[in-house]
CSV table of C-alpha atoms in Angstrom, one decimal:
chain,number,residue,atom,x,y,z
K,291,MET,CA,-148.3,-54.6,-5.0
K,292,GLN,CA,-146.9,-56.9,-7.6
K,293,SER,CA,-143.4,-58.2,-7.4
K,294,LYS,CA,-140.8,-57.8,-10.1
K,295,GLY,CA,-140.6,-61.6,-10.8
K,296,LYS,CA,-144.3,-62.2,-11.4
K,297,PHE,CA,-144.7,-59.2,-13.6
K,298,GLY,CA,-141.6,-60.0,-15.6
K,299,GLN,CA,-142.9,-63.5,-16.3
K,300,ARG,CA,-146.2,-62.2,-17.6
K,301,LEU,CA,-144.4,-59.9,-20.1
K,302,GLY,CA,-142.3,-62.7,-21.6
K,303,ALA,CA,-143.9,-62.4,-25.0
K,304,MET,CA,-143.3,-58.7,-25.1
K,305,ALA,CA,-139.7,-58.5,-23.9
K,306,ALA,CA,-137.2,-56.9,-26.3
K,307,ALA,CA,-135.3,-60.1,-27.0
K,308,ALA,CA,-136.5,-63.2,-28.9
K,309,ILE,CA,-134.8,-66.4,-30.0
K,310,MET,CA,-131.1,-67.1,-30.7
K,311,LEU,CA,-130.8,-68.7,-34.0
K,312,ALA,CA,-127.2,-69.8,-33.8
K,313,ALA,CA,-124.7,-70.3,-31.0
K,314,PHE,CA,-120.9,-70.3,-30.8
K,315,GLY,CA,-119.2,-73.5,-31.8
K,316,GLY,CA,-118.3,-75.5,-34.9
K,317,ALA,CA,-115.9,-73.0,-36.4
K,318,GLU,CA,-112.6,-74.3,-37.9
K,319,ALA,CA,-109.6,-74.1,-35.5
K,320,MET,CA,-107.5,-71.0,-36.1
K,321,ALA,CA,-104.6,-69.4,-34.4
K,322,ALA,CA,-105.4,-67.7,-31.1
K,323,SER,CA,-105.9,-63.9,-31.3
K,324,PRO,CA,-102.8,-62.0,-30.2
K,325,ARG,CA,-105.1,-60.1,-27.8
K,326,ALA,CA,-106.4,-63.2,-26.0
K,327,ALA,CA,-103.6,-63.3,-23.4
K,328,GLU,CA,-104.3,-59.7,-22.5
K,329,ASN,CA,-108.1,-60.1,-22.4
K,330,LYS,CA,-108.5,-57.4,-25.0
K,331,VAL,CA,-110.6,-57.4,-28.2
K,332,VAL,CA,-110.8,-55.4,-31.4
K,333,LEU,CA,-114.2,-55.2,-33.1
K,334,ILE,CA,-115.4,-53.7,-36.3
K,335,ALA,CA,-118.2,-51.1,-36.8
K,336,ARG,CA,-119.4,-50.2,-40.3
K,337,GLN,CA,-120.6,-46.6,-39.5
K,338,ASP,CA,-119.6,-43.6,-37.6
K,339,PRO,CA,-122.6,-42.2,-35.6
K,340,GLY,CA,-121.3,-38.6,-35.7
K,341,THR,CA,-122.7,-38.1,-32.2
K,342,LEU,CA,-122.9,-40.2,-29.0
K,343,ASP,CA,-126.0,-38.3,-27.8
K,344,TYR,CA,-128.4,-41.2,-27.5
K,345,VAL,CA,-131.1,-38.8,-26.2
K,346,THR,CA,-131.4,-36.9,-29.5
K,347,SER,CA,-130.0,-39.5,-32.0
K,348,GLY,CA,-131.6,-42.9,-32.9
K,349,LEU,CA,-128.9,-44.1,-35.2
K,350,THR,CA,-128.0,-47.8,-34.9
K,351,ALA,CA,-124.3,-46.9,-35.3
K,352,LEU,CA,-124.6,-45.2,-31.8
K,353,ARG,CA,-127.0,-47.7,-30.1
K,354,LEU,CA,-124.7,-50.6,-30.9
K,355,TRP,CA,-121.9,-49.5,-28.5
K,356,ILE,CA,-123.0,-47.0,-25.8
K,357,PRO,CA,-126.1,-48.5,-24.2
K,358,ALA,CA,-125.4,-51.4,-21.8
K,359,ASN,CA,-121.6,-50.9,-22.1
K,360,VAL,CA,-121.3,-47.3,-20.9
K,361,VAL,CA,-124.8,-46.3,-19.9
K,362,GLU,CA,-127.2,-48.7,-18.3
K,363,PRO,CA,-131.0,-48.8,-18.1
K,364,LEU,CA,-133.0,-49.1,-14.9
K,365,VAL,CA,-133.7,-52.8,-15.6
K,366,TYR,CA,-132.6,-55.5,-18.1
K,367,PHE,CA,-135.1,-57.7,-19.9
K,368,ASN,CA,-133.9,-61.2,-20.8
K,369,LYS,CA,-135.0,-63.2,-23.7
K,370,ASP,CA,-137.2,-65.5,-21.5
K,371,GLY,CA,-139.1,-62.4,-20.3
K,372,SER,CA,-137.5,-62.3,-16.9
K,373,VAL,CA,-136.2,-59.0,-15.6
K,374,GLU,CA,-132.9,-58.3,-13.9
K,375,PRO,CA,-131.7,-55.2,-11.9
K,376,GLY,CA,-129.8,-52.5,-13.6
K,377,VAL,CA,-129.5,-49.0,-12.1
K,378,ALA,CA,-132.6,-50.0,-10.1
K,379,GLU,CA,-131.7,-52.8,-7.7
K,380,SER,CA,-135.4,-53.6,-7.1
K,381,TRP,CA,-138.9,-52.3,-8.0
K,382,THR,CA,-142.5,-52.7,-7.2
K,383,ILE,CA,-145.5,-52.3,-9.4
K,384,SER,CA,-149.0,-51.5,-8.2
K,385,ASP,CA,-151.8,-54.0,-8.9
K,386,ASP,CA,-153.5,-51.5,-11.2
K,387,LYS,CA,-150.2,-51.0,-13.1
K,388,LEU,CA,-150.4,-47.2,-12.6
K,389,THR,CA,-147.5,-46.8,-10.1
K,390,TYR,CA,-143.9,-48.0,-10.4
K,391,GLU,CA,-141.4,-47.5,-7.6
K,392,PHE,CA,-137.7,-48.0,-8.4
K,393,LYS,CA,-135.2,-48.5,-5.6
K,394,ILE,CA,-131.9,-47.0,-6.9
K,395,ARG,CA,-128.8,-48.9,-6.1
K,396,LYS,CA,-126.0,-47.3,-4.1
K,397,THR,CA,-123.2,-47.0,-6.7
K,398,ASN,CA,-121.1,-44.5,-8.6
K,399,PHE,CA,-121.0,-43.3,-12.2
K,400,SER,CA,-117.8,-44.0,-14.0
K,401,ASP,CA,-116.5,-40.6,-13.2
K,402,GLY,CA,-116.7,-41.4,-9.5
K,403,THR,CA,-119.7,-39.4,-8.6
K,404,PRO,CA,-122.6,-41.1,-6.8
K,405,VAL,CA,-125.8,-42.0,-8.6
K,406,THR,CA,-128.6,-40.0,-7.0
K,407,VAL,CA,-132.4,-40.1,-7.2
K,408,GLU,CA,-132.2,-36.6,-8.8
K,409,ASP,CA,-130.0,-38.1,-11.6
K,410,VAL,CA,-132.6,-40.7,-12.3
K,411,ILE,CA,-135.4,-38.2,-12.4
K,412,TYR,CA,-133.4,-36.0,-14.7
K,413,SER,CA,-132.6,-38.9,-17.0
K,414,LEU,CA,-136.2,-40.1,-17.3
K,415,ASN,CA,-137.5,-36.5,-17.8
K,416,THR,CA,-134.9,-36.0,-20.5
K,417,MET,CA,-136.0,-39.1,-22.3
K,418,LYS,CA,-139.6,-38.1,-22.0
K,419,ALA,CA,-138.7,-34.9,-23.9
K,420,SER,CA,-136.5,-36.6,-26.4
K,421,PRO,CA,-137.1,-35.8,-30.1
K,422,VAL,CA,-136.5,-39.5,-30.9
K,423,VAL,CA,-140.0,-41.0,-30.8
K,424,ASN,CA,-138.7,-44.4,-29.7
K,425,ASN,CA,-137.4,-42.7,-26.6
K,426,SER,CA,-140.3,-40.4,-25.8
K,427,SER,CA,-143.1,-42.8,-26.6
K,428,ALA,CA,-142.3,-44.9,-23.6
K,429,TYR,CA,-143.5,-42.0,-21.5
K,430,ASN,CA,-146.8,-41.2,-23.2
K,431,ALA,CA,-148.8,-42.4,-20.2
K,432,VAL,CA,-146.5,-40.9,-17.6
K,433,THR,CA,-148.0,-38.2,-15.5
K,434,ALA,CA,-145.4,-37.8,-12.7
K,435,ILE,CA,-141.8,-38.7,-12.0
K,436,GLU,CA,-141.1,-38.0,-8.3
K,437,LYS,CA,-138.7,-38.5,-5.5
K,438,VAL,CA,-140.0,-40.6,-2.6
K,439,ASP,CA,-136.8,-40.6,-0.6
K,440,ASP,CA,-133.0,-40.6,-1.2
K,441,SER,CA,-133.1,-44.0,-2.8
K,442,THR,CA,-136.6,-44.3,-4.4
K,443,VAL,CA,-138.2,-42.9,-7.5
K,444,LYS,CA,-141.9,-43.1,-8.1
K,445,VAL,CA,-143.4,-43.0,-11.6
K,446,THR,CA,-147.2,-42.5,-12.0
K,447,LEU,CA,-149.1,-43.4,-15.1
K,448,SER,CA,-152.5,-42.3,-16.4
K,449,GLN,CA,-153.2,-45.8,-17.7
K,450,PRO,CA,-151.4,-49.1,-17.8
K,451,SER,CA,-148.5,-48.9,-20.3
K,452,GLN,CA,-146.6,-51.8,-21.7
K,453,ASN,CA,-144.4,-49.4,-23.6
K,454,PHE,CA,-143.3,-47.7,-20.4
K,455,TRP,CA,-142.3,-50.9,-18.6
K,456,ARG,CA,-140.4,-52.3,-21.7
K,457,GLY,CA,-138.9,-48.9,-22.2
K,458,MET,CA,-137.2,-49.0,-18.8
K,459,GLY,CA,-135.1,-51.8,-20.1
K,460,SER,CA,-134.3,-50.1,-23.4
K,461,VAL,CA,-132.7,-46.8,-24.5
K,462,ALA,CA,-135.6,-44.9,-23.0
K,463,GLY,CA,-134.5,-46.1,-19.5
K,464,LEU,CA,-130.8,-45.2,-19.7
K,465,ILE,CA,-129.5,-43.3,-16.7
K,466,GLN,CA,-126.9,-40.5,-16.9
K,467,PRO,CA,-125.5,-38.0,-14.4
K,468,GLU,CA,-127.1,-34.5,-14.8
K,469,HIS,CA,-123.8,-32.8,-14.2
K,470,ALA,CA,-122.3,-34.5,-17.3
K,471,ALA,CA,-125.2,-34.0,-19.7
K,472,GLY,CA,-123.3,-31.2,-21.5
K,473,THR,CA,-120.7,-33.6,-22.8
K,474,ILE,CA,-123.0,-36.5,-23.8
K,475,ALA,CA,-122.3,-36.1,-27.5
K,476,THR,CA,-118.6,-36.9,-27.2
K,477,ASN,CA,-118.2,-38.4,-23.7
K,478,PRO,CA,-121.3,-40.1,-22.3
K,479,ILE,CA,-121.1,-41.1,-18.6
K,480,GLY,CA,-123.0,-44.0,-17.0
K,481,THR,CA,-122.8,-46.9,-14.6
K,482,GLY,CA,-121.9,-49.6,-17.2
K,483,PRO,CA,-119.0,-52.1,-17.2
K,484,TYR,CA,-116.9,-49.8,-19.4
K,485,VAL,CA,-115.7,-46.3,-19.7
K,486,LEU,CA,-115.4,-44.7,-23.1
K,487,LYS,CA,-111.8,-43.5,-23.0
K,488,SER,CA,-111.9,-41.9,-26.4
K,489,TYR,CA,-114.0,-41.5,-29.5
K,490,THR,CA,-112.3,-40.4,-32.7
K,491,THR,CA,-114.7,-39.5,-35.5
K,492,ASN,CA,-114.5,-41.9,-38.4
K,493,SER,CA,-111.8,-43.9,-36.6
K,494,THR,CA,-112.3,-45.6,-33.3
K,495,PHE,CA,-114.1,-46.1,-30.0
K,496,GLU,CA,-111.7,-47.0,-27.1
K,497,PHE,CA,-113.3,-48.7,-24.1
K,498,GLU,CA,-111.7,-49.6,-20.8
K,499,ALA,CA,-113.1,-51.5,-17.8
K,500,ASN,CA,-115.0,-49.2,-15.4
K,501,PRO,CA,-113.3,-49.4,-12.0
K,502,ASN,CA,-116.5,-48.3,-10.4
K,503,TYR,CA,-118.7,-50.9,-11.9
K,504,TRP,CA,-121.3,-52.3,-9.5
K,505,GLY,CA,-121.7,-55.7,-11.1
K,506,THR,CA,-119.4,-58.6,-12.0
K,507,LYS,CA,-116.2,-57.2,-13.5
K,508,PRO,CA,-115.9,-57.9,-17.2
K,509,THR,CA,-113.2,-60.3,-18.4
K,510,ILE,CA,-112.4,-58.2,-21.4
K,511,THR,CA,-110.5,-55.3,-19.9
K,512,ALA,CA,-110.1,-53.2,-23.0
K,513,ALA,CA,-111.9,-53.0,-26.3
K,514,THR,CA,-111.3,-51.1,-29.5
K,515,VAL,CA,-114.0,-50.7,-32.0
K,516,ARG,CA,-112.6,-49.7,-35.4
K,517,ILE,CA,-114.9,-47.8,-37.7
K,518,VAL,CA,-114.3,-49.4,-41.1
K,519,THR,CA,-116.9,-48.3,-43.7
K,520,ASP,CA,-115.5,-50.6,-46.4
K,521,GLY,CA,-117.1,-53.9,-45.5
K,522,THR,CA,-114.7,-56.0,-47.5
K,523,ALA,CA,-111.8,-54.3,-45.7
K,524,GLY,CA,-113.5,-55.3,-42.4
K,525,LEU,CA,-113.8,-58.9,-43.4
K,526,ASN,CA,-110.2,-58.9,-44.6
K,527,ALA,CA,-109.0,-57.6,-41.3
K,528,LEU,CA,-111.0,-60.4,-39.5
K,529,GLU,CA,-109.5,-63.1,-41.8
K,530,ALA,CA,-106.0,-61.6,-41.2
K,531,GLY,CA,-106.4,-61.7,-37.4
K,532,GLU,CA,-106.2,-58.0,-37.1
K,533,VAL,CA,-109.6,-57.9,-35.5
K,534,ASP,CA,-111.6,-60.4,-33.4
K,535,ALA,CA,-115.2,-59.9,-34.5
K,536,VAL,CA,-117.5,-58.2,-36.9
K,537,PRO,CA,-120.6,-58.2,-34.8
K,538,VAL,CA,-122.9,-56.6,-37.4
K,539,ILE,CA,-122.3,-57.8,-41.0
K,540,THR,CA,-124.4,-55.7,-43.2
K,541,ILE,CA,-126.5,-57.3,-45.9
K,542,ASP,CA,-124.3,-56.2,-48.8
K,543,LEU,CA,-121.6,-58.5,-47.5
K,544,TRP,CA,-123.6,-61.7,-47.0
K,545,GLU,CA,-122.9,-63.2,-50.4
K,546,GLN,CA,-119.2,-62.5,-49.9
K,547,LEU,CA,-119.3,-64.1,-46.5
K,548,THR,CA,-120.5,-67.4,-47.9
K,549,LYS,CA,-118.4,-67.3,-51.0
K,550,ARG,CA,-115.2,-66.8,-49.0
K,551,GLU,CA,-116.5,-69.5,-46.5
K,552,LEU,CA,-116.0,-67.2,-43.6
K,553,ASP,CA,-118.9,-68.8,-41.9
K,554,LYS,CA,-116.8,-72.0,-41.7
K,555,LYS,CA,-113.6,-70.2,-40.6
K,556,PHE,CA,-115.3,-68.2,-37.9
K,557,THR,CA,-118.3,-68.5,-35.6
K,558,LEU,CA,-121.4,-67.2,-37.4
K,559,VAL,CA,-124.3,-65.9,-35.2
K,560,THR,CA,-127.7,-64.7,-36.3
K,561,TYR,CA,-130.0,-62.9,-34.0
K,562,PRO,CA,-133.3,-61.0,-34.3
K,563,GLN,CA,-132.5,-57.8,-32.3
K,564,ILE,CA,-130.2,-56.3,-34.9
K,565,GLY,CA,-132.3,-57.5,-37.7
K,566,GLU,CA,-133.9,-54.5,-39.5
K,567,PRO,CA,-136.8,-54.0,-41.9
K,568,THR,CA,-135.8,-52.3,-45.1
K,569,TYR,CA,-138.6,-50.2,-46.4
K,570,ALA,CA,-139.5,-47.5,-49.0
K,571,VAL,CA,-140.9,-44.3,-47.6
K,572,PHE,CA,-143.3,-42.1,-49.6
K,573,ASN,CA,-143.9,-38.6,-48.4
K,574,GLN,CA,-147.4,-38.5,-46.9
K,575,LYS,CA,-148.1,-35.3,-48.8
K,576,LEU,CA,-148.2,-37.3,-52.1
K,577,ASP,CA,-151.5,-38.3,-53.6
K,578,PRO,CA,-152.5,-41.7,-52.1
K,579,ALA,CA,-153.1,-43.1,-55.6
K,580,LEU,CA,-149.6,-42.1,-56.5
K,581,ARG,CA,-148.2,-43.8,-53.4
K,582,GLN,CA,-150.0,-47.0,-54.3
K,583,ALA,CA,-148.8,-46.9,-57.9
K,584,LEU,CA,-145.2,-46.4,-56.7
K,585,ALA,CA,-145.6,-49.3,-54.3
K,586,ALA,CA,-146.6,-51.5,-57.2
K,587,THR,CA,-143.1,-51.1,-58.8
K,588,LEU,CA,-141.5,-52.8,-55.7
K,589,ASP,CA,-140.5,-56.3,-56.6
K,590,ARG,CA,-139.4,-57.5,-53.2
K,591,GLN,CA,-137.7,-60.6,-54.5
K,592,SER,CA,-135.4,-58.4,-56.6
K,593,TYR,CA,-134.1,-56.8,-53.4
K,594,ASN,CA,-133.6,-60.1,-51.7
K,595,ASP,CA,-131.8,-61.5,-54.8
K,596,ALA,CA,-129.5,-58.5,-55.0
K,597,PHE,CA,-128.0,-59.2,-51.6
K,598,GLY,CA,-127.4,-62.8,-52.5
K,599,ALA,CA,-128.2,-64.5,-49.2
K,600,ALA,CA,-131.9,-65.3,-48.9
K,601,TRP,CA,-131.1,-67.2,-45.7
K,602,GLY,CA,-130.6,-63.9,-44.0
K,603,ALA,CA,-133.8,-62.0,-45.2
K,604,GLU,CA,-137.4,-62.6,-45.8
K,605,ASN,CA,-139.8,-60.7,-48.1
K,606,THR,CA,-142.5,-58.9,-46.2
K,607,CYS,CA,-145.2,-56.2,-46.4
K,608,THR,CA,-145.4,-55.8,-42.6
K,609,PHE,CA,-143.3,-53.3,-40.7
K,610,ALA,CA,-141.9,-55.8,-38.2
K,611,LEU,CA,-139.3,-58.6,-37.7
K,612,PRO,CA,-140.1,-62.3,-37.7
K,613,ASN,CA,-139.7,-62.5,-33.9
K,614,GLN,CA,-142.6,-60.0,-33.4
K,615,PRO,CA,-145.9,-61.7,-33.2
K,616,TRP,CA,-147.8,-59.3,-35.6
K,617,TYR,CA,-145.3,-60.0,-38.3
K,618,SER,CA,-146.3,-61.7,-41.6
K,619,PRO,CA,-144.3,-62.8,-44.6
K,620,GLU,CA,-145.1,-61.5,-48.1
K,621,SER,CA,-148.4,-63.0,-49.3
K,622,PRO,CA,-151.5,-61.9,-51.3
K,623,GLU,CA,-153.3,-61.6,-48.0
K,624,THR,CA,-150.7,-59.3,-46.3
K,625,CYS,CA,-149.7,-57.1,-49.3
K,626,PRO,CA,-152.4,-54.6,-50.2
K,627,TYR,CA,-150.3,-53.3,-53.1
K,628,PRO,CA,-148.2,-56.2,-54.4
K,629,PHE,CA,-145.7,-56.0,-57.2
K,630,ASP,CA,-147.6,-55.3,-60.5
K,631,TYR,CA,-145.4,-53.5,-63.0
K,632,GLU,CA,-148.0,-53.3,-65.7
K,633,ALA,CA,-150.5,-51.7,-63.3
K,634,ALA,CA,-147.9,-49.2,-62.3
K,635,MET,CA,-147.1,-48.3,-65.9
K,636,ALA,CA,-150.8,-47.9,-66.6
K,637,LYS,CA,-151.1,-45.5,-63.7
K,638,ALA,CA,-147.9,-43.5,-64.3
K,639,PRO,CA,-149.3,-41.1,-67.0
K,640,GLU,CA,-151.7,-39.6,-64.5
K,641,PHE,CA,-148.6,-38.4,-62.5
K,642,ALA,CA,-146.2,-37.6,-65.4
K,643,SER,CA,-146.2,-33.9,-64.4
K,644,THR,CA,-145.4,-34.6,-60.8
K,645,PRO,CA,-141.7,-34.3,-60.1
K,646,LEU,CA,-140.4,-36.7,-57.4
K,647,GLU,CA,-137.1,-36.3,-55.6
K,648,TYR,CA,-135.6,-39.5,-54.4
K,649,ALA,CA,-133.2,-38.9,-51.5
K,650,SER,CA,-130.7,-41.7,-51.3
K,651,LEU,CA,-127.7,-42.4,-49.1
K,652,SER,CA,-124.4,-42.4,-51.0
K,653,ASP,CA,-122.2,-44.0,-48.2
K,654,VAL,CA,-124.4,-46.8,-46.7
K,655,PRO,CA,-124.3,-49.8,-49.0
K,656,ASP,CA,-127.3,-51.4,-47.3
K,657,LEU,CA,-129.4,-48.6,-48.6
K,658,SER,CA,-127.6,-47.4,-51.7
K,659,LEU,CA,-128.1,-50.9,-53.3
K,660,PRO,CA,-131.9,-50.9,-52.8
K,661,ALA,CA,-132.0,-47.3,-54.3
K,662,ASP,CA,-130.1,-48.6,-57.3
K,663,ILE,CA,-132.9,-51.0,-57.9
K,664,MET,CA,-135.8,-48.9,-57.0
K,665,ILE,CA,-135.1,-45.7,-58.9
K,666,PRO,CA,-134.7,-47.3,-62.4
K,667,ALA,CA,-137.8,-49.4,-61.8
K,668,MET,CA,-139.9,-46.3,-61.0
K,669,GLN,CA,-138.4,-44.3,-63.9
K,670,GLY,CA,-138.9,-47.3,-66.3
K,671,ALA,CA,-142.6,-47.4,-65.3
K,672,GLY,CA,-142.9,-43.8,-66.3
K,673,PHE,CA,-142.7,-41.9,-63.0
K,674,ASN,CA,-140.7,-38.5,-63.0
K,675,VAL,CA,-138.1,-39.5,-60.4
K,676,THR,CA,-134.8,-37.6,-59.9
K,677,ARG,CA,-132.1,-39.0,-57.6
K,678,ASN,CA,-130.4,-36.8,-54.9
K,679,ALA,CA,-127.6,-38.9,-53.5
K,680,ILE,CA,-126.2,-37.5,-50.2
K,681,ASP,CA,-123.9,-38.8,-47.4
K,682,LEU,CA,-125.1,-40.0,-44.0
K,683,ALA,CA,-124.1,-36.8,-42.2
K,684,ARG,CA,-126.1,-34.7,-44.6
K,685,TYR,CA,-129.0,-37.2,-44.8
K,686,SER,CA,-129.2,-37.1,-41.0
K,687,GLN,CA,-129.5,-33.3,-41.0
K,688,LEU,CA,-131.8,-32.9,-44.0
K,689,ILE,CA,-134.0,-36.0,-43.7
K,690,PHE,CA,-134.1,-36.9,-40.0
K,691,GLN,CA,-134.3,-33.3,-38.8
K,692,GLY,CA,-136.3,-31.8,-41.7
K,693,ARG,CA,-139.6,-30.3,-40.8
K,694,PRO,CA,-141.7,-30.8,-42.9
K,695,PRO,CA,-140.1,-33.8,-44.6
K,696,GLN,CA,-137.6,-32.7,-47.3
K,697,PHE,CA,-138.0,-35.5,-49.8
K,698,ASP,CA,-140.6,-37.4,-51.9
K,699,ILE,CA,-139.2,-40.9,-51.8
K,700,THR,CA,-136.4,-42.6,-49.9
K,701,VAL,CA,-135.4,-46.0,-48.6
K,702,MET,CA,-134.6,-46.7,-45.0
K,703,SER,CA,-133.5,-49.5,-42.7
K,704,GLY,CA,-133.8,-49.3,-39.0
K,705,ASP,CA,-135.2,-50.8,-35.8
K,706,ALA,CA,-138.7,-52.4,-36.0
K,707,GLU,CA,-140.3,-50.4,-33.2
K,708,PRO,CA,-143.8,-49.5,-34.6
K,709,THR,CA,-144.4,-46.6,-32.2
K,710,GLN,CA,-141.8,-44.5,-34.1
K,711,TRP,CA,-144.5,-43.8,-36.7
K,712,ALA,CA,-147.1,-42.6,-34.2
K,713,CYS,CA,-148.3,-39.1,-35.0
K,714,PRO,CA,-151.9,-37.9,-34.6
K,715,THR,CA,-151.9,-35.0,-37.1
K,716,PRO,CA,-150.0,-34.4,-40.4
K,717,ASP,CA,-148.8,-31.0,-39.2
K,718,LYS,CA,-146.6,-32.9,-36.8
K,719,ALA,CA,-144.9,-35.0,-39.5
K,720,GLY,CA,-141.1,-35.3,-39.3
K,721,TRP,CA,-138.7,-37.5,-41.1
K,722,SER,CA,-141.0,-40.5,-40.7
K,723,THR,CA,-143.6,-38.6,-42.8
K,724,TYR,CA,-146.4,-40.8,-41.4
K,725,CYS,CA,-149.2,-39.3,-39.2
K,726,SER,CA,-152.4,-41.1,-38.8
K,727,GLN,CA,-155.0,-40.8,-36.0
K,728,PRO,CA,-156.3,-44.3,-36.5
K,729,TYR,CA,-152.8,-45.8,-36.4
K,730,THR,CA,-151.9,-43.7,-33.3
K,731,ASP,CA,-155.2,-44.8,-31.6
K,732,ALA,CA,-154.5,-48.5,-32.3
K,733,LEU,CA,-151.0,-48.2,-30.8
K,734,LEU,CA,-152.4,-46.4,-27.7
K,735,ALA,CA,-155.0,-49.1,-27.3
K,736,ALA,CA,-152.3,-51.8,-27.6
K,737,ASP,CA,-150.2,-50.0,-25.0
K,738,ALA,CA,-153.0,-50.1,-22.5
K,739,ALA,CA,-154.1,-53.6,-23.3
K,740,PRO,CA,-154.6,-55.7,-20.1
K,741,SER,CA,-153.7,-59.0,-21.7
K,742,ASP,CA,-151.2,-60.4,-24.2
K,743,GLU,CA,-154.0,-61.4,-26.4
K,744,GLU,CA,-155.5,-58.0,-26.6
K,745,TYR,CA,-152.1,-56.4,-27.1
K,746,LEU,CA,-151.4,-58.7,-30.1
K,747,ALA,CA,-154.8,-58.0,-31.6
K,748,LYS,CA,-154.3,-54.2,-31.4
K,749,MET,CA,-150.8,-54.5,-32.8
K,750,LYS,CA,-152.1,-56.5,-35.8
K,751,GLU,CA,-154.7,-53.8,-36.3
K,752,ALA,CA,-152.0,-51.1,-36.2
K,753,ALA,CA,-149.8,-53.0,-38.7
K,754,ASP,CA,-152.7,-53.4,-41.1
K,755,ILE,CA,-153.4,-49.6,-41.0
K,756,LEU,CA,-149.8,-48.8,-41.7
K,757,ARG,CA,-149.4,-51.1,-44.7
K,758,LYS,CA,-152.7,-50.1,-46.3
K,759,ASP,CA,-151.8,-46.4,-46.3
K,760,ALA,CA,-148.7,-46.9,-48.6
K,761,VAL,CA,-146.4,-44.4,-46.8
K,762,ILE,CA,-144.1,-46.9,-45.0
K,763,VAL,CA,-143.8,-49.8,-47.4
K,764,PRO,CA,-141.7,-52.7,-46.2
K,765,LEU,CA,-139.6,-54.7,-48.6
K,766,ILE,CA,-137.6,-57.3,-46.6
K,767,ALA,CA,-136.9,-58.2,-43.0
K,768,LYS,CA,-133.2,-58.7,-42.3
K,769,LYS,CA,-131.6,-60.8,-39.6
K,770,GLY,CA,-128.7,-59.6,-37.5
K,771,VAL,CA,-125.6,-61.5,-38.6
K,772,GLY,CA,-122.1,-61.5,-37.0
K,773,LEU,CA,-118.8,-63.3,-37.3
K,774,PHE,CA,-116.6,-63.9,-34.2
K,775,ASP,CA,-113.2,-65.5,-33.6
K,776,ALA,CA,-113.8,-69.1,-32.7
K,777,GLU,CA,-112.1,-68.6,-29.4
K,778,LEU,CA,-114.1,-65.6,-28.4
K,779,LYS,CA,-117.0,-66.8,-26.3
K,780,GLY,CA,-119.9,-65.4,-24.4
K,781,PHE,CA,-121.8,-63.5,-27.1
K,782,LEU,CA,-125.2,-62.5,-25.6
K,783,GLU,CA,-128.0,-61.6,-27.9
K,784,PRO,CA,-128.8,-57.9,-27.3
K,785,ARG,CA,-130.9,-57.0,-24.4
K,786,VAL,CA,-130.9,-53.2,-24.6
K,787,LEU,CA,-132.4,-52.8,-28.1
K,788,VAL,CA,-129.4,-53.6,-30.4
K,789,ALA,CA,-126.5,-53.1,-28.0
K,790,ILE,CA,-123.5,-55.4,-28.3
K,791,GLU,CA,-122.6,-56.3,-24.7
K,792,ILE,CA,-118.8,-56.4,-24.7
K,793,GLY,CA,-118.7,-57.2,-21.0
K,794,LYS,CA,-120.2,-60.7,-21.7
K,795,LEU,CA,-117.4,-61.7,-24.0
K,796,HIS,CA,-114.3,-63.7,-22.9
K,797,TRP,CA,-111.5,-65.7,-24.3
């Protein structure tokens, strides 16, 4: 059997975290927050998730606050590749990587009920059946999830799976009590350092320290996350001392951030985990020649310029972030369909009779701004594009849940997990619209790779298949950017996907 320490070290290159690009310190001295003496904080969120059901929703607006704070995974991956206990206090992995045994710690959920092996089995099976591909794909190789005894769960795999092991430290590995599953959309229960006391749609999350928490008690005893969709209002509140941090500053505010010199007044952090690719999506049903012609209208530098902060984004044709080893910046070698407006105009008459509906978000500036650039460019080249602007709630219902996909073109921004596009046959297409047997096969081969070198080679192969098919067409790779009160210390780059760990903060 292989110990947890040795296996964690081997997977250093594939752990969820990467490199911290900036650390606290150097901000101008400012008056202490009125909440410092009480060990409280007020943070800003830009979007309301609409639901807290992390099993069925993959929205970043949800994943920022509930994982790691309220609900914990079986294990935690650190940026150096080491693995720490979570709900599992220890684990063993067979030499052939086909059997994992997790020893479940004796602790309680935040509602006071004990964590049981049955709860863990329920949680893993629930994630295995999740409609969110990023959740369920971690279990593609899982053949059995079984109780060994009252403190041990055994998971059996059909083949070695890097996705499974890394998933146990991400959203796919979150553990909830079965008896509270019915209220997960409004009141998720877990073993984390905080209890969600209340969630008011389009207003606030209120967190309080969990009295049943098994680990080191958090210094911050209460946290309010205010949902402020107006980014300028959020920055104004920070500057006025009404809030203590804006952990995720969306790209539409970057130019304002520097012009107002907020990066000098507060602690600026950049980190890869909340970085996101921004990418055009062309429905797979469209003629490949049409998709390629549309891709030729995409001037990546124009999108970068529009946000006014090139230090925070890089042009790319690869669906990935710079901390992922298969990532490549924009270049003639990595862009099969580079910006070529004259070529697009020459091709457009062939498709003049093809109506194209562009579904755009009306209330997410990060995505409405790219749409403002993309649509006129396509129309100017001669393509028959009509805009359908809808709010996030309607977009989530129509686009994310639409079967088959209910749009021709859209622009999206989200996590950089490549497995979300895996789909062997077109009849299974969902909002991602991309189904390719070669792509799915390349990802499966990467998942089963016995070495880091083979894993990377297969991931590069998969990335090449994706970009050449002109369905998911990357534009820029954004970094995660945040501003914190200079006295608020302890920010830890996210370990559970993009989650902001409030429990690590302190005054």
